[in-house]
Every structure is written in structure tokens, then in C-alpha cells.
Coordinates of C-alpha atoms in Angstrom, one line a residue:
Chain E
M30 CA 0.0 0.0 0.0
L31 CA 1.2 3.5 -0.8
L32 CA 1.9 5.8 2.1
S33 CA 0.2 9.1 2.0
R34 CA 2.3 11.9 0.4
P35 CA 3.2 13.5 3.7
G36 CA 4.0 10.2 5.3
R37 CA 6.4 9.3 2.5
G38 CA 8.0 12.7 2.9
A39 CA 8.5 12.5 6.6
A40 CA 11.5 10.3 6.5
L41 CA 13.1 12.5 3.9
L42 CA 12.4 15.6 6.0
A43 CA 13.9 14.0 9.1
A44 CA 17.0 13.3 7.2
G45 CA 17.1 16.8 5.9
A46 CA 16.6 18.3 9.3
V47 CA 19.7 16.5 10.4
A48 CA 21.7 17.5 7.4
V49 CA 20.8 21.2 7.5
A50 CA 18.7 23.3 9.8
C51 CA 17.8 26.8 8.8
G52 CA 16.3 28.0 12.1
D53 CA 17.4 30.5 14.7
D54 CA 20.0 28.2 16.1
A55 CA 21.4 27.2 12.7
P56 CA 23.7 28.9 10.2
T57 CA 21.8 31.4 8.1
S58 CA 23.7 30.2 5.1
C59 CA 23.8 26.7 3.8
P60 CA 26.1 26.8 0.8
I61 CA 26.0 24.0 -1.7
G62 CA 28.8 24.0 -4.2
D63 CA 30.7 27.1 -5.2
R64 CA 28.5 30.2 -4.7
A65 CA 31.0 32.2 -6.8
L66 CA 29.7 30.3 -9.8
P67 CA 26.2 30.7 -11.3
I68 CA 23.4 28.7 -9.8
E69 CA 22.7 25.5 -11.8
V70 CA 19.3 23.9 -11.6
V71 CA 17.8 20.6 -13.0
A72 CA 14.1 20.0 -13.1
V73 CA 12.7 17.2 -11.0
H74 CA 9.4 15.8 -10.0
W75 CA 7.8 13.5 -7.5
P76 CA 6.1 10.5 -9.1
A77 CA 2.7 9.4 -8.0
D78 CA 4.1 6.1 -6.8
G79 CA 5.7 8.0 -3.9
G80 CA 9.2 6.9 -4.7
A81 CA 12.2 9.0 -5.0
V82 CA 12.2 12.4 -6.6
V83 CA 13.4 12.0 -10.2
E84 CA 14.8 14.1 -12.9
L85 CA 12.3 15.4 -15.5
V86 CA 13.1 14.8 -19.2
D87 CA 12.0 17.1 -21.9
G88 CA 8.7 15.9 -23.3
G89 CA 8.3 13.5 -20.5
A90 CA 5.3 12.7 -18.3
V91 CA 4.6 14.3 -14.9
D92 CA 2.1 12.8 -12.6
L93 CA -1.2 14.5 -11.5
V94 CA -2.2 13.5 -8.0
R95 CA -5.0 14.6 -5.6
P96 CA -3.8 16.8 -2.7
L97 CA -5.5 17.2 0.6
Q98 CA -8.6 19.2 -0.3
G99 CA -9.2 18.1 -3.9
G100 CA -8.2 18.9 -7.4
K101 CA -5.0 17.6 -9.0
V102 CA -1.5 19.0 -8.6
I103 CA 1.9 18.1 -10.0
F104 CA 4.9 18.1 -7.6
V105 CA 7.8 19.7 -9.4
G106 CA 10.9 21.6 -8.5
V107 CA 14.7 21.5 -8.9
R108 CA 17.9 20.1 -7.6
A109 CA 20.6 22.8 -7.7
R110 CA 24.2 23.6 -6.9
N111 CA 26.2 26.7 -6.3
V112 CA 23.4 27.9 -4.1
D113 CA 22.4 28.7 -0.6
G114 CA 20.1 25.9 0.4
C115 CA 18.4 27.8 3.1
A116 CA 15.5 30.3 2.5
L117 CA 15.1 29.7 -1.2
Q118 CA 12.0 30.7 -3.2
L119 CA 10.7 28.3 -5.8
T120 CA 8.3 29.3 -8.6
A121 CA 6.7 26.8 -10.9
A122 CA 4.4 27.6 -13.8
L123 CA 2.6 25.6 -16.5
R124 CA 2.3 27.6 -19.7
D125 CA 0.3 26.8 -22.9
P126 CA 3.0 26.9 -25.6
A127 CA 0.5 27.9 -28.2
T128 CA -1.0 31.0 -26.4
M129 CA 1.8 31.6 -23.8
Q130 CA -0.9 31.8 -21.2
V131 CA 0.1 30.5 -17.8
I132 CA -2.6 28.2 -16.7
A133 CA -1.2 27.4 -13.2
L134 CA 1.5 28.8 -11.0
E135 CA 2.7 28.3 -7.5
Q136 CA 5.4 30.1 -5.5
R137 CA 6.7 28.8 -2.2
P138 CA 9.7 28.6 0.2
A139 CA 12.0 25.7 -0.5
R140 CA 15.1 24.2 1.1
L141 CA 17.8 22.1 -0.5
V142 CA 20.1 19.8 1.3
A143 CA 23.6 19.0 0.1
G144 CA 23.9 15.5 -1.2
G145 CA 26.9 13.3 -1.7
D146 CA 26.8 14.2 -5.5
G147 CA 27.5 17.9 -4.9
W148 CA 24.0 18.9 -5.7
G149 CA 21.3 20.2 -3.4
H150 CA 18.2 18.1 -3.2
V151 CA 14.8 18.8 -1.7
A152 CA 14.6 18.3 2.0
S153 CA 10.9 17.3 1.8
P154 CA 9.2 16.5 -1.5
F155 CA 5.9 17.4 -0.1
D156 CA 7.0 20.9 1.0
D157 CA 10.1 21.8 -1.1
L158 CA 8.6 21.0 -4.4
A159 CA 5.9 23.3 -5.9
N160 CA 2.4 21.9 -5.7
V161 CA 1.2 23.3 -9.0
P162 CA -2.7 23.2 -9.1
A163 CA -3.3 21.9 -12.6
C164 CA -6.9 20.7 -12.4
P165 CA -9.6 21.7 -12.5
N166 CA -8.6 24.6 -14.7
A167 CA -11.0 27.1 -16.1
A168 CA -8.3 28.7 -18.3
A169 CA -7.1 25.6 -20.1
A170 CA -8.3 25.5 -23.7
R171 CA -7.5 21.8 -23.9
D172 CA -7.4 18.8 -21.5
V173 CA -4.6 19.2 -19.1
D174 CA -3.8 15.5 -18.9
G175 CA -2.1 14.0 -22.0
A176 CA -1.3 17.3 -23.6
S177 CA 2.1 19.1 -23.7
W178 CA 2.7 22.2 -21.6
R179 CA 5.7 24.2 -20.9
L180 CA 6.9 23.9 -17.4
E181 CA 9.0 26.9 -16.1
L182 CA 10.9 26.7 -12.9
R183 CA 12.8 29.5 -11.1
L184 CA 14.9 29.2 -8.0
E185 CA 15.8 32.4 -6.1
E186 CA 18.0 33.3 -3.2
P187 CA 17.0 36.1 -0.9
G188 CA 19.8 38.3 -2.2
G189 CA 18.5 38.1 -5.7
R190 CA 20.7 35.4 -7.3
M191 CA 18.5 33.1 -9.3
A192 CA 18.4 30.4 -12.0
E193 CA 15.7 29.2 -14.3
T194 CA 14.9 26.2 -16.4
S195 CA 12.1 25.2 -18.6
L196 CA 11.0 22.1 -20.5
T197 CA 8.0 20.5 -22.1
V198 CA 6.0 18.1 -19.9
R199 CA 3.0 16.0 -20.4
P200 CA 0.8 15.7 -17.2
R201 CA -0.8 12.3 -16.8
C202 CA -3.3 11.0 -14.3
G203 CA -0.8 9.0 -12.3
L204 CA -2.9 6.9 -9.9
A205 CA -5.2 4.1 -11.1
E206 CA -7.6 4.7 -8.2
Q207 CA -7.9 8.4 -9.1
L208 CA -8.0 7.9 -12.9
D209 CA -11.7 8.6 -13.6
E210 CA -11.8 11.6 -11.2
C211 CA -8.5 12.9 -12.6
E212 CA -9.6 12.6 -16.2
C213 CA -12.8 14.3 -15.3
E214 CA -11.3 17.3 -13.5
C215 CA -8.6 17.7 -16.1
D216 CA -11.0 17.8 -19.0
S217 CA -11.1 21.3 -20.5
D218 CA -14.9 21.1 -20.6
Y219 CA -15.2 20.3 -16.9
E220 CA -17.1 22.8 -14.8
L221 CA -16.9 22.8 -11.1
G222 CA -20.0 21.2 -9.6
G223 CA -21.0 19.8 -13.0
A224 CA -21.1 16.3 -14.5
C225 CA -18.0 14.8 -16.1
P226 CA -17.7 15.8 -19.8
T227 CA -17.7 13.0 -22.3
D228 CA -15.1 13.5 -24.9
P229 CA -15.5 11.8 -28.3
E230 CA -13.4 8.8 -28.9
P231 CA -10.3 9.5 -31.0
G232 CA -11.3 9.8 -34.6
D233 CA -15.0 10.5 -33.8
A234 CA -14.8 14.2 -33.8
G235 CA -17.0 15.7 -36.5
V236 CA -17.8 12.3 -37.9
A237 CA -21.5 11.4 -38.2
P238 CA -22.4 7.9 -36.9
R239 CA -22.6 5.3 -39.6
P240 CA -26.1 4.2 -40.6
G241 CA -27.0 1.2 -38.5
A242 CA -24.2 1.7 -36.1
Chain H
M197 CA -46.9 32.0 5.3
V198 CA -48.1 35.6 5.3
R199 CA -45.6 38.3 6.1
A200 CA -47.1 39.3 9.4
S201 CA -47.0 35.9 10.9
V202 CA -43.5 35.3 9.7
L203 CA -42.5 38.6 11.3
A204 CA -44.2 37.7 14.5
A205 CA -42.5 34.3 14.6
A206 CA -39.2 35.9 14.0
V207 CA -39.7 38.5 16.7
A208 CA -40.7 35.8 19.1
A209 CA -37.6 33.8 18.2
V210 CA -35.4 36.8 18.8
G211 CA -37.1 37.3 22.1
L212 CA -36.4 33.8 23.0
V213 CA -32.8 34.1 21.9
A214 CA -32.4 37.2 24.1
A215 CA -34.0 35.5 27.0
C216 CA -32.3 32.1 27.0
G217 CA -28.7 33.1 27.2
D218 CA -26.8 33.5 30.5
N219 CA -24.1 35.7 29.0
L220 CA -26.0 38.1 26.9
S221 CA -25.3 41.2 29.0
G222 CA -24.5 44.1 26.7
F223 CA -25.3 42.1 23.6
E224 CA -28.1 43.2 21.4
P225 CA -29.0 40.3 19.1
W226 CA -29.0 41.1 15.4
Y227 CA -32.3 41.0 13.6
L228 CA -32.9 40.3 10.0
E229 CA -36.3 40.9 8.5
P230 CA -37.9 37.6 7.4
L231 CA -38.7 37.6 3.7
T232 CA -41.9 36.5 2.0
A233 CA -41.6 34.1 -0.8
D234 CA -42.0 37.0 -3.1
E235 CA -39.1 38.8 -1.5
G236 CA -36.7 35.9 -1.5
V237 CA -35.4 33.3 0.9
W238 CA -34.5 33.6 4.6
V239 CA -32.5 31.2 6.7
R240 CA -31.8 31.2 10.4
T241 CA -29.8 28.6 12.3
P242 CA -30.8 27.7 15.8
E243 CA -28.8 29.3 18.5
F244 CA -26.1 27.1 20.0
E245 CA -23.6 27.1 22.8
V246 CA -19.9 27.3 22.0
A247 CA -18.2 26.0 25.1
A248 CA -14.9 27.5 26.4
G249 CA -12.0 25.9 24.5
A250 CA -14.4 24.6 21.8
E251 CA -14.2 25.0 18.0
L252 CA -17.4 24.1 16.1
Q253 CA -18.2 23.8 12.5
D254 CA -21.7 22.8 11.4
C255 CA -23.1 22.3 7.9
Y256 CA -26.8 23.2 7.3
F257 CA -28.5 21.9 4.2
F258 CA -31.6 23.3 2.6
E259 CA -33.2 23.6 -0.8
V260 CA -34.1 26.7 -2.7
P261 CA -37.9 26.8 -2.4
P262 CA -40.1 26.5 -5.5
Q263 CA -40.2 29.7 -7.5
A264 CA -42.9 30.8 -10.0
A265 CA -40.4 31.0 -12.8
D266 CA -38.2 28.2 -11.5
T267 CA -35.3 30.6 -11.1
L268 CA -34.5 32.9 -8.2
W269 CA -32.2 35.8 -9.0
V270 CA -30.6 37.4 -5.9
D271 CA -29.0 40.9 -6.0
R272 CA -28.7 41.5 -2.2
F273 CA -27.3 39.2 0.5
A274 CA -27.6 39.8 4.2
L275 CA -25.2 37.6 6.2
A276 CA -25.5 37.7 9.9
L277 CA -23.4 36.1 12.6
N278 CA -23.2 36.4 16.4
P279 CA -19.8 37.6 17.6
G280 CA -17.1 34.9 17.7
S281 CA -17.7 33.3 14.3
H282 CA -14.7 32.4 12.3
H283 CA -16.7 32.4 9.1
L284 CA -20.0 31.7 7.3
N285 CA -19.8 30.1 3.8
L286 CA -22.6 29.3 1.5
F287 CA -22.0 26.7 -1.2
R288 CA -24.1 24.9 -3.9
V289 CA -24.1 21.2 -3.1
G290 CA -22.4 19.3 -5.8
T291 CA -21.2 15.7 -5.9
V292 CA -21.8 14.1 -2.5
V293 CA -18.7 12.3 -1.2
G294 CA -18.6 12.1 2.6
L295 CA -20.9 14.9 3.6
D296 CA -24.4 13.7 2.8
P297 CA -27.3 16.1 3.4
A298 CA -29.6 13.1 3.8
A299 CA -27.5 11.9 6.7
G300 CA -28.1 15.1 8.6
E301 CA -30.4 15.7 11.5
P302 CA -33.7 17.5 10.5
V303 CA -33.6 21.1 11.5
E304 CA -36.0 24.1 11.2
L305 CA -34.1 27.0 9.6
G306 CA -36.7 29.8 9.7
G307 CA -37.9 30.2 6.1
V308 CA -36.8 26.8 5.1
A309 CA -36.5 23.3 6.6
G310 CA -33.3 21.3 6.2
T311 CA -30.8 19.1 7.9
V312 CA -27.6 19.7 9.8
I313 CA -24.4 17.8 10.2
R314 CA -22.4 19.0 13.2
G315 CA -18.7 18.5 13.0
G316 CA -17.3 15.2 11.7
P317 CA -17.4 15.3 7.9
C318 CA -18.3 19.0 8.0
W319 CA -14.6 19.6 8.9
N320 CA -13.2 17.8 5.9
S321 CA -12.9 20.2 3.0
A322 CA -12.3 17.5 0.5
N323 CA -16.0 16.7 1.0
W324 CA -17.1 20.0 -0.7
A325 CA -14.2 20.5 -3.0
T326 CA -16.5 20.4 -6.1
W327 CA -19.2 22.5 -4.5
P328 CA -19.3 26.0 -6.0
L329 CA -19.1 29.0 -3.7
V330 CA -22.1 31.3 -3.4
A331 CA -21.2 33.8 -0.7
N332 CA -19.2 34.2 2.4
S333 CA -18.8 36.5 5.5
Q334 CA -16.1 36.7 8.1
Q335 CA -17.8 39.7 9.8
S336 CA -19.1 39.0 13.3
S337 CA -18.2 41.8 15.5
V338 CA -20.5 43.1 18.2
E339 CA -20.7 46.5 16.4
S340 CA -21.6 45.1 13.0
P341 CA -22.8 41.5 13.1
V342 CA -24.6 41.8 9.8
Y343 CA -22.9 42.1 6.4
E344 CA -25.2 43.7 3.9
W345 CA -24.0 43.1 0.4
R346 CA -25.7 44.6 -2.5
L347 CA -24.4 43.3 -5.9
P348 CA -23.4 45.7 -8.6
D349 CA -26.2 47.2 -10.8
D350 CA -27.7 44.6 -13.2
V351 CA -25.8 41.8 -11.5
A352 CA -27.4 38.9 -9.6
T353 CA -26.7 35.4 -8.4
R354 CA -28.9 32.8 -10.0
F355 CA -30.5 29.9 -8.1
T356 CA -32.8 27.1 -9.4
A357 CA -35.8 26.0 -7.5
G358 CA -35.0 22.8 -5.6
E359 CA -31.2 23.4 -5.8
R360 CA -29.5 22.3 -2.6
L361 CA -27.3 24.8 -0.7
M362 CA -25.0 24.3 2.2
L363 CA -24.6 27.0 4.9
Q364 CA -21.4 26.3 6.8
V365 CA -20.8 28.1 10.1
H366 CA -17.6 28.0 12.1
Y367 CA -17.3 29.2 15.7
V368 CA -14.3 29.4 17.9
N369 CA -14.2 30.1 21.7
A370 CA -10.6 29.5 22.5
S371 CA -7.3 31.4 22.6
T372 CA -7.2 33.0 19.2
Q373 CA -10.9 33.9 18.9
E374 CA -13.6 34.1 21.5
T375 CA -17.4 33.6 21.3
P376 CA -18.6 35.8 24.1
F377 CA -22.3 34.9 23.7
R378 CA -23.8 32.1 21.7
G379 CA -23.4 31.1 18.1
R380 CA -26.1 31.8 15.5
A381 CA -26.1 32.6 11.8
G382 CA -28.7 34.0 9.4
V383 CA -28.9 34.6 5.7
N384 CA -31.3 36.7 3.6
L385 CA -31.4 36.2 -0.1
H386 CA -33.2 39.1 -1.6
R387 CA -35.0 38.5 -4.9
S388 CA -34.0 40.6 -7.9
R389 CA -36.5 41.6 -10.4
D390 CA -34.6 43.2 -13.2
D391 CA -31.0 42.0 -13.1
T392 CA -29.7 40.1 -16.1
I393 CA -25.9 39.6 -15.6
E394 CA -25.1 36.5 -13.6
M395 CA -22.5 36.6 -10.8
G396 CA -19.8 34.0 -10.8
T397 CA -17.5 32.9 -8.0
L398 CA -13.9 32.0 -7.6
F399 CA -12.5 30.0 -4.7
A400 CA -8.8 29.5 -4.5
T401 CA -6.8 27.8 -1.7
Q402 CA -3.1 27.0 -1.2
Q403 CA -3.3 23.4 0.1
N404 CA 0.2 22.9 1.3
I405 CA 1.4 25.6 3.7
R406 CA 3.9 25.3 6.5
I407 CA 4.7 27.8 9.1
C408 CA 7.4 26.5 11.5
R409 CA 9.2 27.8 14.5
S410 CA 12.7 27.4 13.2
T411 CA 12.2 28.5 9.6
P412 CA 12.0 32.1 8.3
P413 CA 8.6 33.7 8.0
P414 CA 7.1 32.1 4.9
T415 CA 5.2 33.5 2.0
F416 CA 3.0 31.5 -0.4
S417 CA 1.7 32.7 -3.7
G418 CA -0.5 31.3 -6.4
T419 CA -2.5 32.3 -9.4
C420 CA -6.0 31.6 -10.6
S421 CA -6.7 32.0 -14.3
M422 CA -10.1 33.1 -15.6
P423 CA -11.8 31.6 -18.5
D424 CA -11.7 33.5 -21.8
G425 CA -13.6 36.8 -21.9
N426 CA -13.8 40.0 -20.0
H427 CA -14.5 39.7 -16.3
W428 CA -15.0 42.3 -13.6
V429 CA -14.3 41.7 -10.0
A430 CA -17.2 42.7 -7.8
A431 CA -15.9 41.7 -4.4
V432 CA -13.1 39.8 -2.7
N433 CA -11.9 38.7 0.7
G434 CA -9.0 36.6 1.9
H435 CA -8.9 34.1 4.7
F436 CA -6.2 32.8 6.9
H437 CA -5.7 32.1 10.6
S438 CA -3.7 33.9 13.3
R439 CA -0.3 33.3 11.9
G440 CA -1.4 35.3 8.8
R441 CA 0.2 38.7 8.6
R442 CA -0.8 40.1 5.2
F443 CA -3.2 38.8 2.5
S444 CA -2.9 40.4 -0.9
V445 CA -4.7 39.8 -4.2
Y446 CA -3.5 41.3 -7.5
A447 CA -4.8 41.6 -11.0
W448 CA -2.5 39.4 -13.0
D449 CA -1.9 39.3 -16.8
G450 CA -1.8 35.6 -17.2
Q451 CA 1.7 35.7 -18.6
S452 CA 4.1 36.9 -15.9
T453 CA 5.6 34.5 -13.4
T454 CA 6.7 37.2 -11.0
R455 CA 4.5 39.0 -8.5
P456 CA 2.5 41.9 -10.1
P457 CA 3.4 45.4 -9.0
D458 CA 1.7 47.0 -6.0
A459 CA -0.3 49.2 -8.3
D460 CA -2.1 46.0 -9.4
R461 CA -3.0 45.0 -5.9
F462 CA -6.8 45.4 -5.3
Y463 CA -7.1 43.7 -2.0
V464 CA -4.9 43.7 1.1
S465 CA -5.7 42.7 4.6
D466 CA -3.7 42.6 7.7
D467 CA -6.6 41.5 9.9
W468 CA -6.9 37.8 10.0
A469 CA -9.8 37.6 12.5
E470 CA -12.2 40.1 10.9
P471 CA -11.0 40.7 7.3
E472 CA -13.3 43.0 5.5
M473 CA -14.9 42.1 2.2
A474 CA -13.8 44.5 -0.4
N475 CA -16.8 45.2 -2.6
G476 CA -17.9 47.8 -5.1
L477 CA -14.7 47.2 -7.0
E478 CA -15.8 46.9 -10.6
L479 CA -12.3 46.0 -11.5
L480 CA -11.7 44.6 -15.0
L481 CA -9.2 41.8 -14.9
P482 CA -6.7 41.5 -17.8
R483 CA -8.2 39.3 -20.5
G484 CA -6.4 36.0 -20.6
G485 CA -5.3 36.6 -17.0
G486 CA -6.8 36.3 -13.6
I487 CA -5.5 36.9 -10.1
W488 CA -2.3 36.4 -8.2
W489 CA -2.6 36.0 -4.5
T490 CA -0.1 36.0 -1.7
C491 CA -0.3 34.9 2.0
E492 CA 2.4 36.1 4.3
Y493 CA 2.9 34.4 7.7
R494 CA 4.8 34.7 10.9
W495 CA 5.1 31.8 13.3
R496 CA 3.7 32.5 16.8
E497 CA 3.8 30.4 19.9
P498 CA 0.6 28.5 20.5
E499 CA -1.0 29.6 23.8
L500 CA -1.7 26.0 24.7
G501 CA 1.7 24.7 23.6
C502 CA 2.9 22.9 20.6
A503 CA 1.7 19.4 21.2
E504 CA -1.6 19.7 19.3
V505 CA 0.1 21.6 16.5
D506 CA 2.8 19.0 16.2
A507 CA 0.2 16.2 16.3
R508 CA -1.4 17.7 13.1
D509 CA 1.9 18.0 11.2
P510 CA 1.9 15.4 8.4
L511 CA 5.7 15.3 8.5
Q512 CA 5.9 15.0 12.2
A513 CA 8.9 17.4 12.2
N514 CA 8.4 18.3 15.9
D515 CA 9.0 22.0 15.0
C516 CA 5.6 23.3 15.9
C517 CA 4.7 23.6 12.3
Y518 CA 1.2 24.9 11.4
T519 CA 0.0 23.2 8.3
F520 CA -3.1 23.3 6.1
G521 CA -6.3 22.7 8.0
P522 CA -9.5 24.2 9.3
I523 CA -8.8 24.3 13.0
V524 CA -8.0 27.9 13.8
E525 CA -6.0 27.1 16.9
T526 CA -3.7 24.6 15.4
S527 CA -3.7 24.9 11.6
E528 CA -3.6 27.5 8.8
H529 CA -5.4 28.5 5.6
C530 CA -4.7 30.7 2.6
N531 CA -8.1 31.1 0.8
V532 CA -9.4 33.6 -1.7
F533 CA -13.2 34.2 -2.0
L534 CA -13.8 36.3 -5.1
Y535 CA -17.0 37.3 -6.9
Y536 CA -17.0 38.3 -10.5
Y537 CA -19.2 39.0 -13.5
P538 CA -20.4 38.1 -16.0
R539 CA -20.3 34.5 -14.9
T540 CA -18.6 32.0 -17.3
E541 CA -18.4 29.3 -14.7
D542 CA -17.7 29.0 -11.0
I543 CA -14.0 28.6 -10.6
A544 CA -11.8 26.7 -8.2
C545 CA -8.0 26.8 -8.0
F546 CA -6.4 24.4 -5.6

């Protein structure tokens, strides 16, 4: 059985808290790599199976999952180096590449913990990745799931140093037990409080039924 | 029921309210005029005790009574709360998940009859995630317990006869908020006769927030995009709990991924307990855009200690972290309630 999202993140957070603490009694700076060099970031996401945070690939899938209250979010963020891992701000946005409209955006505090590979990794996937609210989405002109969107990620230090990356992602309804609900809420024709839209089967659009069919 | 008898019953009820409390000294109960069927719909919850240290949330269900034309247009809301309320929210009942009106206890609600579910599933926001917002109030001071809200000219909220609504009332009588008397809520939906532009609503919430003792004061932001078309904001208010320091809502162009300039901010509140509804705005949002909202927090020591706060932390970090949740004393929120026209659809961003 899958653990709940927060439950899975707890162990990682605990490890992170040991590795770095950004509180009153801790150093206010948590350098990762060489801060004289530009910040480098690599896009990551947290799969629906609750496993490890993994690197995103251009054109790859990113899982839509139900958060606490409802709707569907994607958990996305960065690993980074040459950065102060404490008190970072992460911004993640999903943009329609055709219209350039941002259909969902979230901005939150984030912490990165130095790993053995020289990169800073999220201390808690649940909290240090953006929870981008993708569905339902009144602005999306096409279904959110299964379509390609531009994911833009920006990591900022308090002093103004920052780095950005972007790539194409394809959100998908990632959990079998949420599949119907997810496809319903991510349909571009879905209206809050209404019934689930019924999309025509592929190839049906605009084609009249065959006689006798 | 004829108007005179309705009025008499209501006056009698108020008299009873005033007489049955043991802590009503100095409190003049609010009074809302009951409405005839021709005038609209009126709803009054029973009065209830909010014990010291208690936090209550009750969900009252009722149906929009039959209308001559099957449709009720409402261009004025009166939302009344005894002091101590955290909020009053009115929703349209959508898909029933774990909060079933049929499972409620029958209750007389003045102008309508319905059911009530006290606590339990009425606390779980996932149960009404797909229920469109109708109206809300966070105003419950002794000085002004009634929020009178007249919609812009030609604008009204549309209801269908038989449509189910849910009135949710939250009271706190603890360290962050106090209920000095007893809890009670009332709603008047005043019928419109000549309005033709439908009001739509937008509810947005940041579901994953975390305000910890050992981390810097956090700020969370999000956007909520509007459907295509021109949309004017009629009213807005923000909602968070006592760690909230500033709630801001901006007009947003739908393109930028940085916070809009202060000049585009049309709502700001530093008052978590009694945030005012900003209305009469008539603000045109950028086409293809929407809103950007920001919640700024500062951690504060819980008056009753961190144990209950820590117990709610999904990550069990033992850092007295307030996280998403409805309990005012031990959790936090970051919610936008926004009203716009003309309605394209009711919008949720979460």
C-alpha cells in the first residue's frame, strides 16, 4: 500500500533536518557548491508512486495527484548547486506553448540539502517541491492531462541570485484509483459542480455515426 | 406564510434568543427581517452554545424553495453572525462524497427546513471540493454582526428551485478567537426583479502551507486564471488564521511568473480575524489573465503549547509547524473568496 504523500516525505524531511537546519540556532547560510559560480538547476518531479524524486526529461510525463482538499497537482521543483540551500523561493508555472498563457502557478519557500553528489536536493518532496494546481482549470483550452505544456521553474535566493529552467512536460493521471476523477477534472470542458464531460473517442470528432451503427 | 405571521414568529424567536442566554449582558441580538416568498429566501440557524475551548463547524443543508419562474435571482445578501464566528460560507451542493445532506439531523431554519451535520465530515474540506461557492462572510463583531451586500447594478446570483445549498458556520471560543455569547447565523437572499448579468464565484486555496518555529517567515503565492472573456471583480476577501500577517490579491496578466506590481493589488488585509470584504470594486481583470494572491505568515507560539500543532503535522517534524487545515487554533489556511461578473463558470483553484 502506498503511504500518504506526507507520510512518505516524513523520512526525507527528518534526514534533511539532520543535514541542515535553517532556524534561529542554525547557520543562516547553507552553501551547496561554489556560490561564486552561477546557480545551476535541474528540473525534478515526485512521481505518483511515492518513490524518490526523479529528474524530468524534456517531453516526459509528470504525474497528477490529488492533494488534501481536492483537485489535482503536480509536484515539481529543482535540484541545484552553487546555491544557498536555506531560505530559497521556488516558482513553478505551467504555460500553454500555443498561447503563452500561464494556466497554473505556485510560488513557495524551499530548502535544499547537500547530497553526496555535490547537488542540493529537496529536504521534503511534499514541502520543497511546488504543488502546482493543474486541475480543474478554467483557463485551459484543452485537456490538461495528456497534452504538452511548458513547465517553467525558477529558484531564487533572498539576495536576488536566481536560476531558471524550462522544458515540455505531459501531465498524466498518475494513480489508477484516481483515474476517472482525474480525467474528469482535467478535461477542458469540466465545470466545477457539473457532471464529467464525455469526450468523443479518438477519430470520432466531427464524424457522423454510420447508418445502422 | 403571510408576512405578518413570519415577522411575529421571528420577533418571538429573537425574544427567546435574548432570554435564554446566560451571558447576553450588553449584547443586542442582530435582527434580519424575514422575507416573504415573493421577496426571497431567509435562513436562520438555531442558537447554539460554544463552550470554552471549543471550536465548532456545522453544515446546514436546505433547498431553494419553489419559484414561480423556477429561477431565483438574488441581488442582495444579508449575512448575519453572532460575535465569535470564524466564518460563514454558502455553497451549492455538488457531488456528495462524505458529507451527505440526507445523513443530517432535521432542523428548522426559519424560512426553510433542512438538515444539519455537526462537526465530523463538516470539517473535511475534500467533501465539498467540487461545490461552487455562493457567498461568504467573516464579519461577526458586536458592532456590525450583519454584512449587507448589494451586488453591482444589473448583476445577480442565480438559483434554481430545488437546488441544494449548504450553509457552513464555524465558531471558535478558545485562545485565538472568542465567542462571548452564543453562536447563530442568518442569511437573507433578496430577490432581484430586473438584473440580467449573472454573478460567478472563484474559490482558491493553497493546500500545502507550512509555518514552522525554526524557519524564516514564509510567503506562499498562487495564481488563478479566468476563462476567456472580460471579467469584472465585484468583491473579494481573503482568509487565513492567526499566523497570517498580510493577505494580498493582485490583478494578473496571465503571462508573468513574478508577483505583479503593487499598483495592481486590489485587496490587502492585515486583519486575520475580521477581514473586510472589499466590494464595489468593478475591476476589469486582464483578458487571458486572472488573479495572483499571496499569503504572508509569521510563526507564533501557541498559547496552549505545541503538542496539538505537532500532532497535526503530516511530516511529524516536531518543529511546531502549522499546516493546512480548518482548525483555527492549530492549523492554517490561505483562501481567496472572489466574486466576478459576467459568470462564465464557477472557478476553483487548488
